[in-house]
PDB file of C-alpha atoms in Angstrom:
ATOM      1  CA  UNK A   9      84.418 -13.291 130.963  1.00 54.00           C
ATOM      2  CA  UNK A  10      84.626 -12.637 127.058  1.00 54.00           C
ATOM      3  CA  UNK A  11      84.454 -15.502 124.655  1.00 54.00           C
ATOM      4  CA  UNK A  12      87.348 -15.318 122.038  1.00 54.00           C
ATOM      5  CA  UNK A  13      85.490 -13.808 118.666  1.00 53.00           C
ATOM      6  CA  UNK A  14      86.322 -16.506 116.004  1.00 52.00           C
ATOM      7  CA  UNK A  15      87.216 -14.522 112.716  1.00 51.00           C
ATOM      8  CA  UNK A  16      85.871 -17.168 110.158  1.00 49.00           C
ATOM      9  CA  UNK A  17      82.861 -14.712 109.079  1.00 49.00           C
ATOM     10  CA  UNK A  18      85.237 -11.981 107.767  1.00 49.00           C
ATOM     11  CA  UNK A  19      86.573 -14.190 105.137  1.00 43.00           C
ATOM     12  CA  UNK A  20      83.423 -15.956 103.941  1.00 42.00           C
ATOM     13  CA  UNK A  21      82.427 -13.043 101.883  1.00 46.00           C
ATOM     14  CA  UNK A  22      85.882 -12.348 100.208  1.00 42.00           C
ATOM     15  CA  UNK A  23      86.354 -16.165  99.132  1.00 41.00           C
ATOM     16  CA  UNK A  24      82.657 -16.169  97.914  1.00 40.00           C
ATOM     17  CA  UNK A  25      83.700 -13.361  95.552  1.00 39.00           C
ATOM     18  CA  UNK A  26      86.980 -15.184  94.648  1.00 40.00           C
ATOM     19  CA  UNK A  27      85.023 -18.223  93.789  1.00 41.00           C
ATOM     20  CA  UNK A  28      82.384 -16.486  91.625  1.00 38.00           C
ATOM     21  CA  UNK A  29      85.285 -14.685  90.149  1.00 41.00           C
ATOM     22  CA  UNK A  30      86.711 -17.472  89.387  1.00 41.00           C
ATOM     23  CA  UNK A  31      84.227 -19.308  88.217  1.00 40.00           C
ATOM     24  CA  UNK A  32      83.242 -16.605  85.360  1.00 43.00           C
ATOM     25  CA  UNK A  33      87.079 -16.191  84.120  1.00 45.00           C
ATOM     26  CA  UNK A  34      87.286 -20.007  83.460  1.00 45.00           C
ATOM     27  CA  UNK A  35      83.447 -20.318  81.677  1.00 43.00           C
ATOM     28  CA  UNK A  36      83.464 -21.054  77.673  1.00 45.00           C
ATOM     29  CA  UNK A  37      83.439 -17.329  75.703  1.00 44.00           C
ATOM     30  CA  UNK A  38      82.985 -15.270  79.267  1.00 43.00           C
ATOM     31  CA  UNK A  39      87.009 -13.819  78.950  1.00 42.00           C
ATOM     32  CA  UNK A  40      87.040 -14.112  74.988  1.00 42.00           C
ATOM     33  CA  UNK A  41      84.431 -11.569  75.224  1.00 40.00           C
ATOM     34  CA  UNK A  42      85.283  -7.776  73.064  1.00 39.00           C
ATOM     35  CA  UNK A  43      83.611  -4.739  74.719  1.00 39.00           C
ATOM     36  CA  UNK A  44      83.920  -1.999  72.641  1.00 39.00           C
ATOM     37  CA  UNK A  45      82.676   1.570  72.927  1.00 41.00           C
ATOM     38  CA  UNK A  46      81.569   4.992  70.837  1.00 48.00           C
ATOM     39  CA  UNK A  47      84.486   7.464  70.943  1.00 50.00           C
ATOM     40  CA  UNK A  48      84.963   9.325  74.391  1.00 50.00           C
ATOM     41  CA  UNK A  49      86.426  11.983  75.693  1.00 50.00           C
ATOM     42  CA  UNK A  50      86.780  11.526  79.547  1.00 58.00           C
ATOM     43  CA  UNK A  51      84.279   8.874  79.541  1.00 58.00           C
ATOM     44  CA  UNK A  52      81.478  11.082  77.829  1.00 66.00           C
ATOM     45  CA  UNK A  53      80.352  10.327  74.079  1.00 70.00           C
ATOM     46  CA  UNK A  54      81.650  12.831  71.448  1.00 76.00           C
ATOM     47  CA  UNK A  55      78.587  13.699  69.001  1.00 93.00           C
ATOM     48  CA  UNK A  56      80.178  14.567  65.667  1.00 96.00           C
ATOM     49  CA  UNK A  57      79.099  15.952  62.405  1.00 97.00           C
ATOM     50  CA  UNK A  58      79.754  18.186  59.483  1.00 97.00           C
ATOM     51  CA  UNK A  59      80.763  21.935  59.416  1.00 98.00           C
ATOM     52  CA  UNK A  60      80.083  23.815  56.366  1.00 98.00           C
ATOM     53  CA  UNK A  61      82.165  26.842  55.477  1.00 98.00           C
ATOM     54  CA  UNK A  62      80.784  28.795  52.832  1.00 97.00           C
ATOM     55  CA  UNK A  63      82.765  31.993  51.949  1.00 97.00           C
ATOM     56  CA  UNK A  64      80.647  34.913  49.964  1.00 94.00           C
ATOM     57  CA  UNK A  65      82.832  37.456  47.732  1.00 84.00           C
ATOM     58  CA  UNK A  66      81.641  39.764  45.213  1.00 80.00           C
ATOM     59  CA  UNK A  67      80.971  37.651  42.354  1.00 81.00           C
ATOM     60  CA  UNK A  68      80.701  34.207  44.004  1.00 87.00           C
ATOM     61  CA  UNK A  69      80.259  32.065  46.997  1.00 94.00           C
ATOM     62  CA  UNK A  70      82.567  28.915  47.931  1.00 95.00           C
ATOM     63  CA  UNK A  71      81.127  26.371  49.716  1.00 96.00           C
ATOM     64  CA  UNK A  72      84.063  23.847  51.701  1.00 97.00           C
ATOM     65  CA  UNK A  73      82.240  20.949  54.412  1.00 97.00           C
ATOM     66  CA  UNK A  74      84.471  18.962  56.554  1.00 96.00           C
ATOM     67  CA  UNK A  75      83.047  15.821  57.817  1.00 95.00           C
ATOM     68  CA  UNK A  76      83.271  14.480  61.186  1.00 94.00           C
ATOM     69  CA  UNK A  77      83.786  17.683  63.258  1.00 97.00           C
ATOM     70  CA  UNK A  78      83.801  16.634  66.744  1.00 97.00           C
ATOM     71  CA  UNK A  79      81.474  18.998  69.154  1.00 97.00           C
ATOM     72  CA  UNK A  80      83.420  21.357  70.731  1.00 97.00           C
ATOM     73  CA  UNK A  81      86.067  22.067  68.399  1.00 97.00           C
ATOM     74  CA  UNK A  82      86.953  25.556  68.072  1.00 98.00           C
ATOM     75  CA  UNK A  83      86.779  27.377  64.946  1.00 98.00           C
ATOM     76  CA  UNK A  84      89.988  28.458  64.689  1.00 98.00           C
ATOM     77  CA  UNK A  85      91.068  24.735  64.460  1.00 97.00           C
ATOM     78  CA  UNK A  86      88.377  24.146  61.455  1.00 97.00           C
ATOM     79  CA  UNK A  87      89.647  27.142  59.464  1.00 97.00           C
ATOM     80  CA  UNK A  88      93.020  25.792  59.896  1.00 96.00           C
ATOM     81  CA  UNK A  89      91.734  22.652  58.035  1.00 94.00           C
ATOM     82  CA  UNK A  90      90.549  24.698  54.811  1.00 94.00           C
ATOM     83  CA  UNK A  91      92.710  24.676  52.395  1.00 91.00           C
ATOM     84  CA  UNK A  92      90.649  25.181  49.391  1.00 93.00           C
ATOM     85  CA  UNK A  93      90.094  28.894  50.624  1.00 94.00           C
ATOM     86  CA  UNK A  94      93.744  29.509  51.382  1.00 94.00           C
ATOM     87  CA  UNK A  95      92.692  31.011  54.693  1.00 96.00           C
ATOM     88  CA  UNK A  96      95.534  32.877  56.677  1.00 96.00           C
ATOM     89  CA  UNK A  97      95.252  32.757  61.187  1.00 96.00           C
ATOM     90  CA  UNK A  98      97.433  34.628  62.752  1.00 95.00           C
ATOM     91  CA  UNK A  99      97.580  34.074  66.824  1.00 96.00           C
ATOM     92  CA  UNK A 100      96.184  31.260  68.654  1.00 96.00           C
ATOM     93  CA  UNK A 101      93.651  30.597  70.762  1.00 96.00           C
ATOM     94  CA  UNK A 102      91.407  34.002  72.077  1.00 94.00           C
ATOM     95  CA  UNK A 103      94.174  35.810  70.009  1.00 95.00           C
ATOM     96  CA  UNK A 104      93.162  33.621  66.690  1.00 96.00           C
ATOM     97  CA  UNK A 105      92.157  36.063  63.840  1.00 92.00           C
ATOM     98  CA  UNK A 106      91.677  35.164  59.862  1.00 95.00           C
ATOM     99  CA  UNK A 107      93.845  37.911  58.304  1.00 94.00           C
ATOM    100  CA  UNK A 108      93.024  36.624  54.914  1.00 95.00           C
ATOM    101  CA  UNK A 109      91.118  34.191  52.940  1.00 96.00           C
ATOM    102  CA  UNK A 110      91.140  33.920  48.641  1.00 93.00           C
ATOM    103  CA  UNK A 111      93.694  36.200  48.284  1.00 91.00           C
ATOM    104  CA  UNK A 112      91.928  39.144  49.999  1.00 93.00           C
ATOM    105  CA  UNK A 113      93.722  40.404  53.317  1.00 94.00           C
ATOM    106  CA  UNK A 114      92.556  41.975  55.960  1.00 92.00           C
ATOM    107  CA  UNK A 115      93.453  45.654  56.406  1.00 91.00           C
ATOM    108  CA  UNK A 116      92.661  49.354  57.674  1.00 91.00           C
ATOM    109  CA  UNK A 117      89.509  49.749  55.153  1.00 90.00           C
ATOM    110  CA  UNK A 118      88.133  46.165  56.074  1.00 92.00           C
ATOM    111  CA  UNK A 119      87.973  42.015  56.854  1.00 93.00           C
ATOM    112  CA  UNK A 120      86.254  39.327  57.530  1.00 94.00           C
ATOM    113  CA  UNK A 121      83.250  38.059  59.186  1.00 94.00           C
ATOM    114  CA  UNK A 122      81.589  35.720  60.092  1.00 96.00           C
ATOM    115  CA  UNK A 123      78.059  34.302  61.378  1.00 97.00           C
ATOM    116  CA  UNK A 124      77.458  30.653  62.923  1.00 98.00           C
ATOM    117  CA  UNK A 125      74.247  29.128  61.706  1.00 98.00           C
ATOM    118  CA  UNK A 126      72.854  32.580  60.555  1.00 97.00           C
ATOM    119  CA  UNK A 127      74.459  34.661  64.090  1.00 96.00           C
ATOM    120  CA  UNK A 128      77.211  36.983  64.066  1.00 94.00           C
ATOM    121  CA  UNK A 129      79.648  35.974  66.036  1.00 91.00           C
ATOM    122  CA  UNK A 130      80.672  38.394  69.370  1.00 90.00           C
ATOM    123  CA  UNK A 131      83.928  35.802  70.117  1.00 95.00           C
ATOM    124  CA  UNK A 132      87.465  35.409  68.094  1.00 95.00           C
ATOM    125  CA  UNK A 133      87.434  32.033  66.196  1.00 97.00           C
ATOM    126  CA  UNK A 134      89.723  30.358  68.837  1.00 97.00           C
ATOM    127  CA  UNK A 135      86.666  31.016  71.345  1.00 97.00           C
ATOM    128  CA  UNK A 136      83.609  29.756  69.191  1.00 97.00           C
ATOM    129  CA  UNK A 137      82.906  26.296  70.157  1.00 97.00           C
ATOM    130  CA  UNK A 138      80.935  24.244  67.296  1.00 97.00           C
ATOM    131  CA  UNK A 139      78.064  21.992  67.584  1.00 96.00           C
ATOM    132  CA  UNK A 140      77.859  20.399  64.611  1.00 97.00           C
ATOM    133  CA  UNK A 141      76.304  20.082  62.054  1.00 97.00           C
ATOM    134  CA  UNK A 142      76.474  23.554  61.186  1.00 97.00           C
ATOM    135  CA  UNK A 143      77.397  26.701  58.810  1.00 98.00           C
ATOM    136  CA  UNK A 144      79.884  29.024  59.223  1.00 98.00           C
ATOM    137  CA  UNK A 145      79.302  32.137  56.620  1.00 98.00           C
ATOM    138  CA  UNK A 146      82.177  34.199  55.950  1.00 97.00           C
ATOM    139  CA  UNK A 147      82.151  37.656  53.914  1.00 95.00           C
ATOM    140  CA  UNK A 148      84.499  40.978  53.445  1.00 93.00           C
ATOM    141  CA  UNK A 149      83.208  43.791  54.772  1.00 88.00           C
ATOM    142  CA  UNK A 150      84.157  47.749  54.964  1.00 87.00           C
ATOM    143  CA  UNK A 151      84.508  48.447  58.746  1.00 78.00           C
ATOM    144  CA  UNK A 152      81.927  50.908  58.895  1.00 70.00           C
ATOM    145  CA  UNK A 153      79.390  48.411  56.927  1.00 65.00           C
ATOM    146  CA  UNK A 154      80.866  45.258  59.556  1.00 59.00           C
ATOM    147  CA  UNK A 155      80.029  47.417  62.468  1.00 57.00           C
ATOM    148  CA  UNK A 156      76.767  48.236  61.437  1.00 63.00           C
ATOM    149  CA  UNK A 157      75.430  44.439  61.236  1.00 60.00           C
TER     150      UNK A 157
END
């Protein structure tokens, strides 16, 4: 014959954990307690830093940094932030192109381009992920001349 099971262990644990529980929420400075934490982006630390644009014409070169660049952000979104170099983008995203910067347009003859940290670039400035700190070097080029870099 089987012995009724007495269900007293199942709950031992549970009101243990209540207890403790409450026993921490009701101790002196335990719930008065702040926890803060760096910035995140789905629970992962964002490393920022500064980007340095630096734009080279013919007689002079314009240097513009922007502080606190989080890693990741696109280009395209850091030219937006320029002012000082009244930069034109057209598009968005993959289809993100500078059509002008200090008065000089892009056209058939020529445009701009750019290196990151010293590399020409082989993405559009909506696909160019920065990792800051860094340089981005812009300059107007004849086509010919920009293809042969």
């Amino acid at each position: 014959m089987n012995k009724p099971h007495s269900n007293a262990h199942r709950f031992f644990p549970a009101a243990a954990l209540v207890a403790v529980t409450f026993f921490l929420g009701s101790t002196p400075g335990c719930r008065d307690a702040t926890v803060t934490s760096p910035a995140t982006t789905d629970d992962v630390a964002v490393s920022t830093g500064p980007v340095t644009v630096e734009v080279i014409s013919d007689d002079s070169t314009q240097t513009v940094t922007i502080d606190d660049v989080a890693e990741g952000t696109t280009l395209e979104d850091v030219m937006r932030q320029v002012e000082s170099l009244d930069v034109g983008v057209t598009g968005s995203g993959e289809m993100a192109f500078v059509d002008s910067m200090l008065g000089q347009a892009t056209g058939t003859e020529g445009g701009w381009t750019f290196k990151v940290d010293g590399e020409f670039s082989k993405l559009g400035i909506g696909s160019v992920k920065l990792s800051p700190p860094t340089t981005v070097t812009w300059a107007y080029s004849d086509w010919p001349d920009a293809a042969s870099e």
